[in-house]
Amino acid sequence: MTATAEGDLHDRLMALAERQIAVGEVRGVAAADPVNLPMIRHWAAAMGDANPIYTDAEAAAGSAHGEIVAPPAMIQVWTMPGVDRDGRQASTPVDDVLRALDGSGYTGVVATNCEQTYHRYLRLGERLVPATRFAGLSGPKKTALGEGYFVTWNITWYSQDEPVADMLFRVLKFRPRERKTKPEAREPYPLKPAINRDTAFFWEGVGRGELRIQGCADCGELRHPPGPVCPSCRSVERTHVVASGVGEVYSYVVHHNPPVPGRSTPFVVAVVELPEGVRIVGNVVDCPPEEVGIGMQVRVTYRQMDDELFLPMWVPQES
């Protein structure tokens, strides 16, 4: 594309963004279900949140709230559409901007910011309505993933007419880099993990075909993900053990959208519980997504993503 064409495209995108900003806040469709205890139980179990005010009526009655309340971090759960979107998804001021970027070749997407503000706890029986406001488009910017635009919008959740939570959400829509023509050269994997003083031992282990779990050198408690301080005794002395490499699927999701650079959808992201007593997140591969299930026995494998990076993944035990 010539510099003139690029300039014209940029002007069209920015003009569209200004129009969508002027639209202001647009109310969406009410949640399919009210805030309910079964969903709270599922979420709390998956996240390992044992706060009794979320699930135990007796404990909640003795709290400052006087009744069961929902975890604030669940806010998106109540209005999140399913994979089929079942006709309930309302159009938002963001949609036209995202479609225009897709049509202009900016088909890659990665979330960059998510900031949530909670005004109060939600009570059982409340039915939320999301409202979306387009906040801005900036770019084009040169990034490690490729040239792209940052798209920002805000969502406010209402219970009747009362705002109960807000979220700022920002994504980078970028043009995926063209693949190298030489078949022997691997395309650099775009989503490389951050490696620092806390996690270097883990990735050194992956390079040697070892699944390493961080432990406290004082009290011996194992923990994952790695961190600088033992959550039990507050010691900063660290060690690690090499896990057996087997585990059980504790929970999982099947990712359909949005597209992920370097991956073909759908794919499974699972929380795997290890016999060593910790849980680790990873993809389940060599298995159709519909055959993955809670309790599935899996073992670790290591997949080469580019010329340098290997990632631990999970395959069914019988594979």
PDB file of C-alpha atoms in Angstrom:
ATOM      1  CA  MET A   1       0.000   0.000   0.000  1.00  0.00           C
ATOM      2  CA  THR A   2       1.367   3.417  -0.977  1.00  0.00           C
ATOM      3  CA  ALA A   3       1.998   6.191   1.520  1.00  0.00           C
ATOM      4  CA  THR A   4      -0.961   8.126   0.064  1.00  0.00           C
ATOM      5  CA  ALA A   5      -3.279   5.134   0.422  1.00  0.00           C
ATOM      6  CA  GLU A   6      -2.055   4.561   3.965  1.00  0.00           C
ATOM      7  CA  GLY A   7      -2.758   8.188   4.779  1.00  0.00           C
ATOM      8  CA  ASP A   8      -6.269   7.984   3.325  1.00  0.00           C
ATOM      9  CA  LEU A   9      -6.963   4.815   5.310  1.00  0.00           C
ATOM     10  CA  HIS A  10      -5.728   6.443   8.504  1.00  0.00           C
ATOM     11  CA  ASP A  11      -7.953   9.475   7.925  1.00  0.00           C
ATOM     12  CA  ARG A  12     -11.002   7.247   7.343  1.00  0.00           C
ATOM     13  CA  LEU A  13     -10.321   5.239  10.481  1.00  0.00           C
ATOM     14  CA  MET A  14      -9.862   8.333  12.635  1.00  0.00           C
ATOM     15  CA  ALA A  15     -13.017   9.933  11.221  1.00  0.00           C
ATOM     16  CA  LEU A  16     -14.974   6.755  12.014  1.00  0.00           C
ATOM     17  CA  ALA A  17     -13.537   6.754  15.534  1.00  0.00           C
ATOM     18  CA  GLU A  18     -14.650  10.359  16.096  1.00  0.00           C
ATOM     19  CA  ARG A  19     -18.186   9.479  14.957  1.00  0.00           C
ATOM     20  CA  GLN A  20     -18.331   6.511  17.310  1.00  0.00           C
ATOM     21  CA  ILE A  21     -17.062   8.602  20.226  1.00  0.00           C
ATOM     22  CA  ALA A  22     -19.890  11.057  19.520  1.00  0.00           C
ATOM     23  CA  VAL A  23     -22.464   8.238  19.763  1.00  0.00           C
ATOM     24  CA  GLY A  24     -21.846   8.103  23.495  1.00  0.00           C
ATOM     25  CA  GLU A  25     -22.990   5.290  25.769  1.00  0.00           C
ATOM     26  CA  VAL A  26     -25.159   2.552  24.249  1.00  0.00           C
ATOM     27  CA  ARG A  27     -27.112   0.190  26.485  1.00  0.00           C
ATOM     28  CA  GLY A  28     -26.863  -3.499  25.629  1.00  0.00           C
ATOM     29  CA  VAL A  29     -29.107  -6.488  26.259  1.00  0.00           C
ATOM     30  CA  ALA A  30     -29.896  -7.488  29.822  1.00  0.00           C
ATOM     31  CA  ALA A  31     -28.075 -10.529  31.208  1.00  0.00           C
ATOM     32  CA  ALA A  32     -29.706 -13.837  30.318  1.00  0.00           C
ATOM     33  CA  ASP A  33     -29.758 -14.804  33.994  1.00  0.00           C
ATOM     34  CA  PRO A  34     -29.808 -12.848  37.243  1.00  0.00           C
ATOM     35  CA  VAL A  35     -26.927 -13.016  39.704  1.00  0.00           C
ATOM     36  CA  ASN A  36     -27.282 -16.549  41.058  1.00  0.00           C
ATOM     37  CA  LEU A  37     -25.655 -18.863  43.565  1.00  0.00           C
ATOM     38  CA  PRO A  38     -24.836 -21.825  41.236  1.00  0.00           C
ATOM     39  CA  MET A  39     -22.757 -19.588  38.943  1.00  0.00           C
ATOM     40  CA  ILE A  40     -21.012 -18.021  41.930  1.00  0.00           C
ATOM     41  CA  ARG A  41     -20.156 -21.502  43.254  1.00  0.00           C
ATOM     42  CA  HIS A  42     -18.708 -22.556  39.889  1.00  0.00           C
ATOM     43  CA  TRP A  43     -16.630 -19.392  39.603  1.00  0.00           C
ATOM     44  CA  ALA A  44     -15.368 -19.516  43.193  1.00  0.00           C
ATOM     45  CA  ALA A  45     -14.362 -23.172  42.800  1.00  0.00           C
ATOM     46  CA  ALA A  46     -12.545 -22.519  39.522  1.00  0.00           C
ATOM     47  CA  MET A  47     -10.699 -19.513  40.970  1.00  0.00           C
ATOM     48  CA  GLY A  48      -9.981 -21.128  44.326  1.00  0.00           C
ATOM     49  CA  ASP A  49     -11.787 -18.308  46.189  1.00  0.00           C
ATOM     50  CA  ALA A  50     -12.990 -19.725  49.504  1.00  0.00           C
ATOM     51  CA  ASN A  51     -14.489 -16.517  50.945  1.00  0.00           C
ATOM     52  CA  PRO A  52     -17.664 -17.806  52.676  1.00  0.00           C
ATOM     53  CA  ILE A  53     -19.691 -14.625  52.068  1.00  0.00           C
ATOM     54  CA  TYR A  54     -19.978 -15.725  48.417  1.00  0.00           C
ATOM     55  CA  THR A  55     -21.523 -19.153  49.014  1.00  0.00           C
ATOM     56  CA  ASP A  56     -22.438 -19.697  52.686  1.00  0.00           C
ATOM     57  CA  ALA A  57     -25.720 -18.092  53.771  1.00  0.00           C
ATOM     58  CA  GLU A  58     -24.935 -18.409  57.483  1.00  0.00           C
ATOM     59  CA  ALA A  59     -21.490 -16.839  57.158  1.00  0.00           C
ATOM     60  CA  ALA A  60     -22.858 -14.114  54.886  1.00  0.00           C
ATOM     61  CA  ALA A  61     -25.632 -13.307  57.376  1.00  0.00           C
ATOM     62  CA  GLY A  62     -22.999 -12.486  59.977  1.00  0.00           C
ATOM     63  CA  SER A  63     -21.005 -10.273  57.609  1.00  0.00           C
ATOM     64  CA  ALA A  64     -21.358  -6.558  57.011  1.00  0.00           C
ATOM     65  CA  HIS A  65     -23.501  -7.327  53.961  1.00  0.00           C
ATOM     66  CA  GLY A  66     -26.022  -9.518  55.804  1.00  0.00           C
ATOM     67  CA  GLU A  67     -26.553 -11.770  52.787  1.00  0.00           C
ATOM     68  CA  ILE A  68     -24.685 -13.676  50.087  1.00  0.00           C
ATOM     69  CA  VAL A  69     -22.945 -11.387  47.582  1.00  0.00           C
ATOM     70  CA  ALA A  70     -21.140 -12.072  44.308  1.00  0.00           C
ATOM     71  CA  PRO A  71     -17.357 -11.738  43.924  1.00  0.00           C
ATOM     72  CA  PRO A  72     -16.732  -8.348  42.277  1.00  0.00           C
ATOM     73  CA  ALA A  73     -14.241  -9.859  39.803  1.00  0.00           C
ATOM     74  CA  MET A  74     -17.124 -11.869  38.309  1.00  0.00           C
ATOM     75  CA  ILE A  75     -18.644  -8.745  36.784  1.00  0.00           C
ATOM     76  CA  GLN A  76     -18.052  -9.741  33.143  1.00  0.00           C
ATOM     77  CA  VAL A  77     -19.457 -13.226  33.695  1.00  0.00           C
ATOM     78  CA  TRP A  78     -23.052 -12.077  34.079  1.00  0.00           C
ATOM     79  CA  THR A  79     -23.362 -10.466  30.624  1.00  0.00           C
ATOM     80  CA  MET A  80     -20.756 -12.389  28.629  1.00  0.00           C
ATOM     81  CA  PRO A  81     -22.291 -13.922  25.463  1.00  0.00           C
ATOM     82  CA  GLY A  82     -21.770 -17.579  24.616  1.00  0.00           C
ATOM     83  CA  VAL A  83     -19.950 -18.898  21.561  1.00  0.00           C
ATOM     84  CA  ASP A  84     -23.161 -18.939  19.484  1.00  0.00           C
ATOM     85  CA  ARG A  85     -24.214 -15.531  20.927  1.00  0.00           C
ATOM     86  CA  ASP A  86     -27.820 -16.874  20.632  1.00  0.00           C
ATOM     87  CA  GLY A  87     -29.060 -13.682  19.001  1.00  0.00           C
ATOM     88  CA  ARG A  88     -28.849 -11.718  22.233  1.00  0.00           C
ATOM     89  CA  GLN A  89     -25.689  -9.726  21.512  1.00  0.00           C
ATOM     90  CA  ALA A  90     -26.528  -6.064  20.892  1.00  0.00           C
ATOM     91  CA  SER A  91     -24.457  -3.871  18.578  1.00  0.00           C
ATOM     92  CA  THR A  92     -22.035  -1.501  20.313  1.00  0.00           C
ATOM     93  CA  PRO A  93     -20.155   1.644  19.180  1.00  0.00           C
ATOM     94  CA  VAL A  94     -16.980  -0.469  19.106  1.00  0.00           C
ATOM     95  CA  ASP A  95     -18.170  -2.957  16.498  1.00  0.00           C
ATOM     96  CA  ASP A  96     -17.900  -0.705  13.410  1.00  0.00           C
ATOM     97  CA  VAL A  97     -14.348   0.317  14.351  1.00  0.00           C
ATOM     98  CA  LEU A  98     -13.219  -3.292  14.833  1.00  0.00           C
ATOM     99  CA  ARG A  99     -14.828  -4.340  11.541  1.00  0.00           C
ATOM    100  CA  ALA A 100     -13.125  -1.474   9.705  1.00  0.00           C
ATOM    101  CA  LEU A 101      -9.749  -2.465  11.123  1.00  0.00           C
ATOM    102  CA  ASP A 102     -10.319  -6.121  10.161  1.00  0.00           C
ATOM    103  CA  GLY A 103     -11.256  -5.074   6.630  1.00  0.00           C
ATOM    104  CA  SER A 104      -8.084  -2.999   6.384  1.00  0.00           C
ATOM    105  CA  GLY A 105      -5.815  -5.928   7.234  1.00  0.00           C
ATOM    106  CA  TYR A 106      -5.497  -5.332  10.979  1.00  0.00           C
ATOM    107  CA  THR A 107      -6.819  -8.800  11.778  1.00  0.00           C
ATOM    108  CA  GLY A 108      -4.560  -9.655  14.730  1.00  0.00           C
ATOM    109  CA  VAL A 109      -5.783  -8.773  18.202  1.00  0.00           C
ATOM    110  CA  VAL A 110      -4.272  -8.860  21.662  1.00  0.00           C
ATOM    111  CA  ALA A 111      -5.644  -7.328  24.865  1.00  0.00           C
ATOM    112  CA  THR A 112      -3.317  -4.761  26.431  1.00  0.00           C
ATOM    113  CA  ASN A 113      -5.264  -3.135  29.282  1.00  0.00           C
ATOM    114  CA  CYS A 114      -8.200  -4.072  31.503  1.00  0.00           C
ATOM    115  CA  GLU A 115      -8.997  -1.843  34.469  1.00  0.00           C
ATOM    116  CA  GLN A 116     -12.117  -2.528  36.536  1.00  0.00           C
ATOM    117  CA  THR A 117     -13.783  -0.400  39.211  1.00  0.00           C
ATOM    118  CA  TYR A 118     -16.429  -1.887  41.519  1.00  0.00           C
ATOM    119  CA  HIS A 119     -18.962   0.442  43.154  1.00  0.00           C
ATOM    120  CA  ARG A 120     -20.600  -2.158  45.371  1.00  0.00           C
ATOM    121  CA  TYR A 121     -21.195  -5.891  45.814  1.00  0.00           C
ATOM    122  CA  LEU A 122     -23.921  -7.547  43.746  1.00  0.00           C
ATOM    123  CA  ARG A 123     -26.775  -9.373  45.466  1.00  0.00           C
ATOM    124  CA  LEU A 124     -28.578 -12.505  44.348  1.00  0.00           C
ATOM    125  CA  GLY A 125     -31.421 -11.816  41.942  1.00  0.00           C
ATOM    126  CA  GLU A 126     -30.027  -8.639  40.364  1.00  0.00           C
ATOM    127  CA  ARG A 127     -30.068  -8.648  36.559  1.00  0.00           C
ATOM    128  CA  LEU A 128     -27.352  -6.551  34.962  1.00  0.00           C
ATOM    129  CA  VAL A 129     -27.354  -4.524  31.757  1.00  0.00           C
ATOM    130  CA  PRO A 130     -24.021  -3.555  30.122  1.00  0.00           C
ATOM    131  CA  ALA A 131     -23.551  -0.173  28.450  1.00  0.00           C
ATOM    132  CA  THR A 132     -20.633   0.471  26.083  1.00  0.00           C
ATOM    133  CA  ARG A 133     -18.949   3.757  25.211  1.00  0.00           C
ATOM    134  CA  PHE A 134     -16.216   4.008  22.558  1.00  0.00           C
ATOM    135  CA  ALA A 135     -13.300   5.946  24.060  1.00  0.00           C
ATOM    136  CA  GLY A 136     -10.610   6.267  21.425  1.00  0.00           C
ATOM    137  CA  LEU A 137      -8.402   5.017  18.585  1.00  0.00           C
ATOM    138  CA  SER A 138      -4.676   5.719  18.451  1.00  0.00           C
ATOM    139  CA  GLY A 139      -2.111   4.765  15.853  1.00  0.00           C
ATOM    140  CA  PRO A 140      -0.671   3.558  13.704  1.00  0.00           C
ATOM    141  CA  LYS A 141       1.973   2.345  16.164  1.00  0.00           C
ATOM    142  CA  LYS A 142       4.967   0.096  15.542  1.00  0.00           C
ATOM    143  CA  THR A 143       4.928  -2.826  17.994  1.00  0.00           C
ATOM    144  CA  ALA A 144       6.728  -6.148  18.367  1.00  0.00           C
ATOM    145  CA  LEU A 145       3.657  -7.861  16.915  1.00  0.00           C
ATOM    146  CA  GLY A 146       3.447  -5.539  13.935  1.00  0.00           C
ATOM    147  CA  GLU A 147       1.964  -2.179  13.029  1.00  0.00           C
ATOM    148  CA  GLY A 148      -1.399  -1.577  14.592  1.00  0.00           C
ATOM    149  CA  TYR A 149      -3.976   0.631  16.270  1.00  0.00           C
ATOM    150  CA  PHE A 150      -4.914   0.711  19.947  1.00  0.00           C
ATOM    151  CA  VAL A 151      -8.689   0.604  20.445  1.00  0.00           C
ATOM    152  CA  THR A 152     -10.134   1.689  23.798  1.00  0.00           C
ATOM    153  CA  TRP A 153     -13.656   1.454  25.134  1.00  0.00           C
ATOM    154  CA  ASN A 154     -15.520   1.593  28.437  1.00  0.00           C
ATOM    155  CA  ILE A 155     -18.257  -0.662  29.773  1.00  0.00           C
ATOM    156  CA  THR A 156     -20.544   0.242  32.670  1.00  0.00           C
ATOM    157  CA  TRP A 157     -22.787  -2.379  34.252  1.00  0.00           C
ATOM    158  CA  TYR A 158     -26.142  -1.211  35.580  1.00  0.00           C
ATOM    159  CA  SER A 159     -28.539  -2.818  38.036  1.00  0.00           C
ATOM    160  CA  GLN A 160     -31.742  -1.078  37.003  1.00  0.00           C
ATOM    161  CA  ASP A 161     -30.378   2.478  36.645  1.00  0.00           C
ATOM    162  CA  GLU A 162     -27.605   2.199  39.221  1.00  0.00           C
ATOM    163  CA  PRO A 163     -24.033   1.807  37.915  1.00  0.00           C
ATOM    164  CA  VAL A 164     -22.404  -1.032  39.871  1.00  0.00           C
ATOM    165  CA  ALA A 165     -19.088  -1.483  38.020  1.00  0.00           C
ATOM    166  CA  ASP A 166     -16.969   0.059  35.259  1.00  0.00           C
ATOM    167  CA  MET A 167     -14.280  -1.348  33.003  1.00  0.00           C
ATOM    168  CA  LEU A 168     -11.759   0.266  30.684  1.00  0.00           C
ATOM    169  CA  PHE A 169     -10.691  -2.215  27.993  1.00  0.00           C
ATOM    170  CA  ARG A 170      -7.998  -1.707  25.367  1.00  0.00           C
ATOM    171  CA  VAL A 171      -6.799  -3.977  22.558  1.00  0.00           C
ATOM    172  CA  LEU A 172      -4.129  -3.735  19.907  1.00  0.00           C
ATOM    173  CA  LYS A 173      -5.433  -4.524  16.410  1.00  0.00           C
ATOM    174  CA  PHE A 174      -2.383  -5.244  14.274  1.00  0.00           C
ATOM    175  CA  ARG A 175      -1.371  -6.510  10.854  1.00  0.00           C
ATOM    176  CA  PRO A 176       0.181  -9.959  11.304  1.00  0.00           C
ATOM    177  CA  ARG A 177       3.664 -10.191   9.887  1.00  0.00           C
ATOM    178  CA  GLU A 178       4.091 -12.103   6.647  1.00  0.00           C
ATOM    179  CA  ARG A 179       5.510 -15.580   7.081  1.00  0.00           C
ATOM    180  CA  LYS A 180       9.074 -16.175   5.982  1.00  0.00           C
ATOM    181  CA  THR A 181       9.436 -17.943   2.661  1.00  0.00           C
ATOM    182  CA  LYS A 182      12.236 -20.246   3.753  1.00  0.00           C
ATOM    183  CA  PRO A 183      10.590 -23.448   5.026  1.00  0.00           C
ATOM    184  CA  GLU A 184      13.479 -24.175   7.393  1.00  0.00           C
ATOM    185  CA  ALA A 185      13.013 -20.872   9.249  1.00  0.00           C
ATOM    186  CA  ARG A 186      10.386 -20.729  11.977  1.00  0.00           C
ATOM    187  CA  GLU A 187       8.219 -17.637  12.329  1.00  0.00           C
ATOM    188  CA  PRO A 188       9.038 -16.015  15.703  1.00  0.00           C
ATOM    189  CA  TYR A 189       6.278 -16.870  18.143  1.00  0.00           C
ATOM    190  CA  PRO A 190       4.622 -13.493  18.904  1.00  0.00           C
ATOM    191  CA  LEU A 191       3.446 -14.175  22.470  1.00  0.00           C
ATOM    192  CA  LYS A 192       6.685 -14.940  24.232  1.00  0.00           C
ATOM    193  CA  PRO A 193       6.463 -15.352  28.015  1.00  0.00           C
ATOM    194  CA  ALA A 194       8.008 -12.758  30.297  1.00  0.00           C
ATOM    195  CA  ILE A 195      11.137 -14.201  31.903  1.00  0.00           C
ATOM    196  CA  ASN A 196      12.460 -12.575  35.077  1.00  0.00           C
ATOM    197  CA  ARG A 197      14.318 -13.489  38.254  1.00  0.00           C
ATOM    198  CA  ASP A 198      11.262 -15.303  39.616  1.00  0.00           C
ATOM    199  CA  THR A 199      10.518 -17.383  36.512  1.00  0.00           C
ATOM    200  CA  ALA A 200      13.941 -17.999  34.915  1.00  0.00           C
ATOM    201  CA  PHE A 201      14.362 -21.349  36.720  1.00  0.00           C
ATOM    202  CA  PHE A 202      11.045 -22.565  35.252  1.00  0.00           C
ATOM    203  CA  TRP A 203      12.011 -21.781  31.658  1.00  0.00           C
ATOM    204  CA  GLU A 204      15.501 -23.224  32.128  1.00  0.00           C
ATOM    205  CA  GLY A 205      13.743 -26.422  33.195  1.00  0.00           C
ATOM    206  CA  VAL A 206      11.471 -26.379  30.143  1.00  0.00           C
ATOM    207  CA  GLY A 207      14.578 -26.149  27.962  1.00  0.00           C
ATOM    208  CA  ARG A 208      15.823 -29.343  29.622  1.00  0.00           C
ATOM    209  CA  GLY A 209      12.477 -31.143  29.420  1.00  0.00           C
ATOM    210  CA  GLU A 210      11.755 -30.636  33.151  1.00  0.00           C
ATOM    211  CA  LEU A 211       8.544 -29.300  34.694  1.00  0.00           C
ATOM    212  CA  ARG A 212       9.912 -27.347  37.647  1.00  0.00           C
ATOM    213  CA  ILE A 213       7.741 -26.166  40.546  1.00  0.00           C
ATOM    214  CA  GLN A 214       8.953 -23.433  42.844  1.00  0.00           C
ATOM    215  CA  GLY A 215       9.166 -24.196  46.548  1.00  0.00           C
ATOM    216  CA  CYS A 216      10.033 -22.404  49.754  1.00  0.00           C
ATOM    217  CA  ALA A 217      13.535 -23.255  50.954  1.00  0.00           C
ATOM    218  CA  ASP A 218      12.441 -22.703  54.568  1.00  0.00           C
ATOM    219  CA  CYS A 219       8.983 -24.259  55.048  1.00  0.00           C
ATOM    220  CA  GLY A 220       9.010 -26.440  51.913  1.00  0.00           C
ATOM    221  CA  GLU A 221       5.612 -25.343  50.543  1.00  0.00           C
ATOM    222  CA  LEU A 222       5.307 -25.580  46.757  1.00  0.00           C
ATOM    223  CA  ARG A 223       3.699 -22.801  44.756  1.00  0.00           C
ATOM    224  CA  HIS A 224       2.799 -21.966  41.166  1.00  0.00           C
ATOM    225  CA  PRO A 225       2.961 -19.529  39.494  1.00  0.00           C
ATOM    226  CA  PRO A 226       6.397 -18.612  40.865  1.00  0.00           C
ATOM    227  CA  GLY A 227       6.769 -15.585  43.083  1.00  0.00           C
ATOM    228  CA  PRO A 228       9.360 -13.749  45.167  1.00  0.00           C
ATOM    229  CA  VAL A 229       7.854 -14.506  48.604  1.00  0.00           C
ATOM    230  CA  CYS A 230       6.418 -17.635  50.210  1.00  0.00           C
ATOM    231  CA  PRO A 231       2.709 -16.968  50.879  1.00  0.00           C
ATOM    232  CA  SER A 232       2.808 -19.191  53.988  1.00  0.00           C
ATOM    233  CA  CYS A 233       5.922 -18.171  55.938  1.00  0.00           C
ATOM    234  CA  ARG A 234       6.904 -15.007  53.986  1.00  0.00           C
ATOM    235  CA  SER A 235      10.404 -16.321  53.364  1.00  0.00           C
ATOM    236  CA  VAL A 236      12.266 -15.055  50.299  1.00  0.00           C
ATOM    237  CA  GLU A 237      14.465 -18.161  50.144  1.00  0.00           C
ATOM    238  CA  ARG A 238      13.508 -20.254  47.128  1.00  0.00           C
ATOM    239  CA  THR A 239      14.160 -23.683  45.681  1.00  0.00           C
ATOM    240  CA  HIS A 240      12.348 -25.955  43.240  1.00  0.00           C
ATOM    241  CA  VAL A 241      11.361 -29.567  42.613  1.00  0.00           C
ATOM    242  CA  VAL A 242      10.939 -31.399  39.319  1.00  0.00           C
ATOM    243  CA  ALA A 243       7.319 -32.516  38.980  1.00  0.00           C
ATOM    244  CA  SER A 244       6.378 -35.997  37.792  1.00  0.00           C
ATOM    245  CA  GLY A 245       4.852 -34.513  34.645  1.00  0.00           C
ATOM    246  CA  VAL A 246       1.402 -36.019  35.046  1.00  0.00           C
ATOM    247  CA  GLY A 247      -1.813 -34.399  36.181  1.00  0.00           C
ATOM    248  CA  GLU A 248      -5.581 -34.117  35.933  1.00  0.00           C
ATOM    249  CA  VAL A 249      -7.703 -31.528  34.133  1.00  0.00           C
ATOM    250  CA  TYR A 250      -9.236 -29.419  36.912  1.00  0.00           C
ATOM    251  CA  SER A 251     -11.069 -26.982  34.630  1.00  0.00           C
ATOM    252  CA  TYR A 252     -10.801 -25.812  31.035  1.00  0.00           C
ATOM    253  CA  VAL A 253     -12.147 -23.522  28.323  1.00  0.00           C
ATOM    254  CA  VAL A 254     -12.274 -23.978  24.559  1.00  0.00           C
ATOM    255  CA  HIS A 255     -11.017 -20.787  22.897  1.00  0.00           C
ATOM    256  CA  HIS A 256     -12.833 -19.952  19.652  1.00  0.00           C
ATOM    257  CA  ASN A 257     -12.455 -16.173  19.326  1.00  0.00           C
ATOM    258  CA  PRO A 258     -10.701 -13.792  18.993  1.00  0.00           C
ATOM    259  CA  PRO A 259      -7.868 -15.173  16.814  1.00  0.00           C
ATOM    260  CA  VAL A 260      -4.567 -15.640  18.643  1.00  0.00           C
ATOM    261  CA  PRO A 261      -1.295 -14.993  16.801  1.00  0.00           C
ATOM    262  CA  GLY A 262       0.564 -18.222  16.128  1.00  0.00           C
ATOM    263  CA  ARG A 263      -2.394 -20.471  17.022  1.00  0.00           C
ATOM    264  CA  SER A 264      -5.258 -22.073  15.130  1.00  0.00           C
ATOM    265  CA  THR A 265      -8.666 -22.008  16.795  1.00  0.00           C
ATOM    266  CA  PRO A 266     -10.411 -23.691  18.460  1.00  0.00           C
ATOM    267  CA  PHE A 267      -7.927 -24.799  21.112  1.00  0.00           C
ATOM    268  CA  VAL A 268      -8.177 -25.875  24.743  1.00  0.00           C
ATOM    269  CA  VAL A 269      -6.720 -23.954  27.678  1.00  0.00           C
ATOM    270  CA  ALA A 270      -6.811 -26.051  30.842  1.00  0.00           C
ATOM    271  CA  VAL A 271      -5.994 -25.732  34.515  1.00  0.00           C
ATOM    272  CA  VAL A 272      -4.131 -28.963  35.309  1.00  0.00           C
ATOM    273  CA  GLU A 273      -3.894 -30.159  38.909  1.00  0.00           C
ATOM    274  CA  LEU A 274      -0.597 -31.886  39.673  1.00  0.00           C
ATOM    275  CA  PRO A 275      -0.109 -34.612  42.297  1.00  0.00           C
ATOM    276  CA  GLU A 276       2.505 -32.328  43.838  1.00  0.00           C
ATOM    277  CA  GLY A 277      -0.386 -30.137  45.039  1.00  0.00           C
ATOM    278  CA  VAL A 278      -0.293 -27.168  42.653  1.00  0.00           C
ATOM    279  CA  ARG A 279      -2.209 -26.217  39.500  1.00  0.00           C
ATOM    280  CA  ILE A 280      -0.716 -25.037  36.229  1.00  0.00           C
ATOM    281  CA  VAL A 281      -2.299 -23.554  33.099  1.00  0.00           C
ATOM    282  CA  GLY A 282      -1.513 -24.985  29.678  1.00  0.00           C
ATOM    283  CA  ASN A 283      -2.960 -26.122  26.355  1.00  0.00           C
ATOM    284  CA  VAL A 284      -4.321 -29.632  25.876  1.00  0.00           C
ATOM    285  CA  VAL A 285      -3.126 -30.863  22.463  1.00  0.00           C
ATOM    286  CA  ASP A 286      -3.358 -34.028  20.346  1.00  0.00           C
ATOM    287  CA  CYS A 287      -6.980 -34.325  21.415  1.00  0.00           C
ATOM    288  CA  PRO A 288     -10.183 -32.923  19.837  1.00  0.00           C
ATOM    289  CA  PRO A 289     -11.591 -30.159  22.068  1.00  0.00           C
ATOM    290  CA  GLU A 290     -14.889 -31.995  22.455  1.00  0.00           C
ATOM    291  CA  GLU A 291     -13.075 -34.971  24.028  1.00  0.00           C
ATOM    292  CA  VAL A 292     -11.442 -32.918  26.797  1.00  0.00           C
ATOM    293  CA  GLY A 293     -13.211 -33.189  30.148  1.00  0.00           C
ATOM    294  CA  ILE A 294     -12.868 -32.503  33.839  1.00  0.00           C
ATOM    295  CA  GLY A 295     -10.819 -35.273  35.477  1.00  0.00           C
ATOM    296  CA  MET A 296      -9.006 -36.251  32.260  1.00  0.00           C
ATOM    297  CA  GLN A 297      -5.594 -37.720  33.031  1.00  0.00           C
ATOM    298  CA  VAL A 298      -2.848 -35.904  31.138  1.00  0.00           C
ATOM    299  CA  ARG A 299       0.922 -35.812  30.888  1.00  0.00           C
ATOM    300  CA  VAL A 300       3.255 -32.995  29.974  1.00  0.00           C
ATOM    301  CA  THR A 301       4.853 -32.594  26.568  1.00  0.00           C
ATOM    302  CA  TYR A 302       7.060 -29.841  25.165  1.00  0.00           C
ATOM    303  CA  ARG A 303       6.299 -28.164  21.863  1.00  0.00           C
ATOM    304  CA  GLN A 304       8.709 -26.004  19.892  1.00  0.00           C
ATOM    305  CA  MET A 305       7.021 -22.696  18.993  1.00  0.00           C
ATOM    306  CA  ASP A 306       9.915 -21.053  17.140  1.00  0.00           C
ATOM    307  CA  ASP A 307      13.702 -21.367  16.854  1.00  0.00           C
ATOM    308  CA  GLU A 308      14.151 -20.570  20.571  1.00  0.00           C
ATOM    309  CA  LEU A 309      10.911 -21.085  22.494  1.00  0.00           C
ATOM    310  CA  PHE A 310       9.500 -24.353  23.845  1.00  0.00           C
ATOM    311  CA  LEU A 311       6.190 -24.401  25.755  1.00  0.00           C
ATOM    312  CA  PRO A 312       4.943 -27.094  28.146  1.00  0.00           C
ATOM    313  CA  MET A 313       1.594 -28.489  26.992  1.00  0.00           C
ATOM    314  CA  TRP A 314      -0.569 -31.458  27.949  1.00  0.00           C
ATOM    315  CA  VAL A 315      -1.640 -34.576  26.105  1.00  0.00           C
ATOM    316  CA  PRO A 316      -3.981 -37.393  27.183  1.00  0.00           C
ATOM    317  CA  GLN A 317      -2.188 -40.006  29.288  1.00  0.00           C
ATOM    318  CA  GLU A 318      -2.814 -42.728  26.728  1.00  0.00           C
ATOM    319  CA  SER A 319      -1.153 -40.714  23.933  1.00  0.00           C
TER     320      SER A 319
END
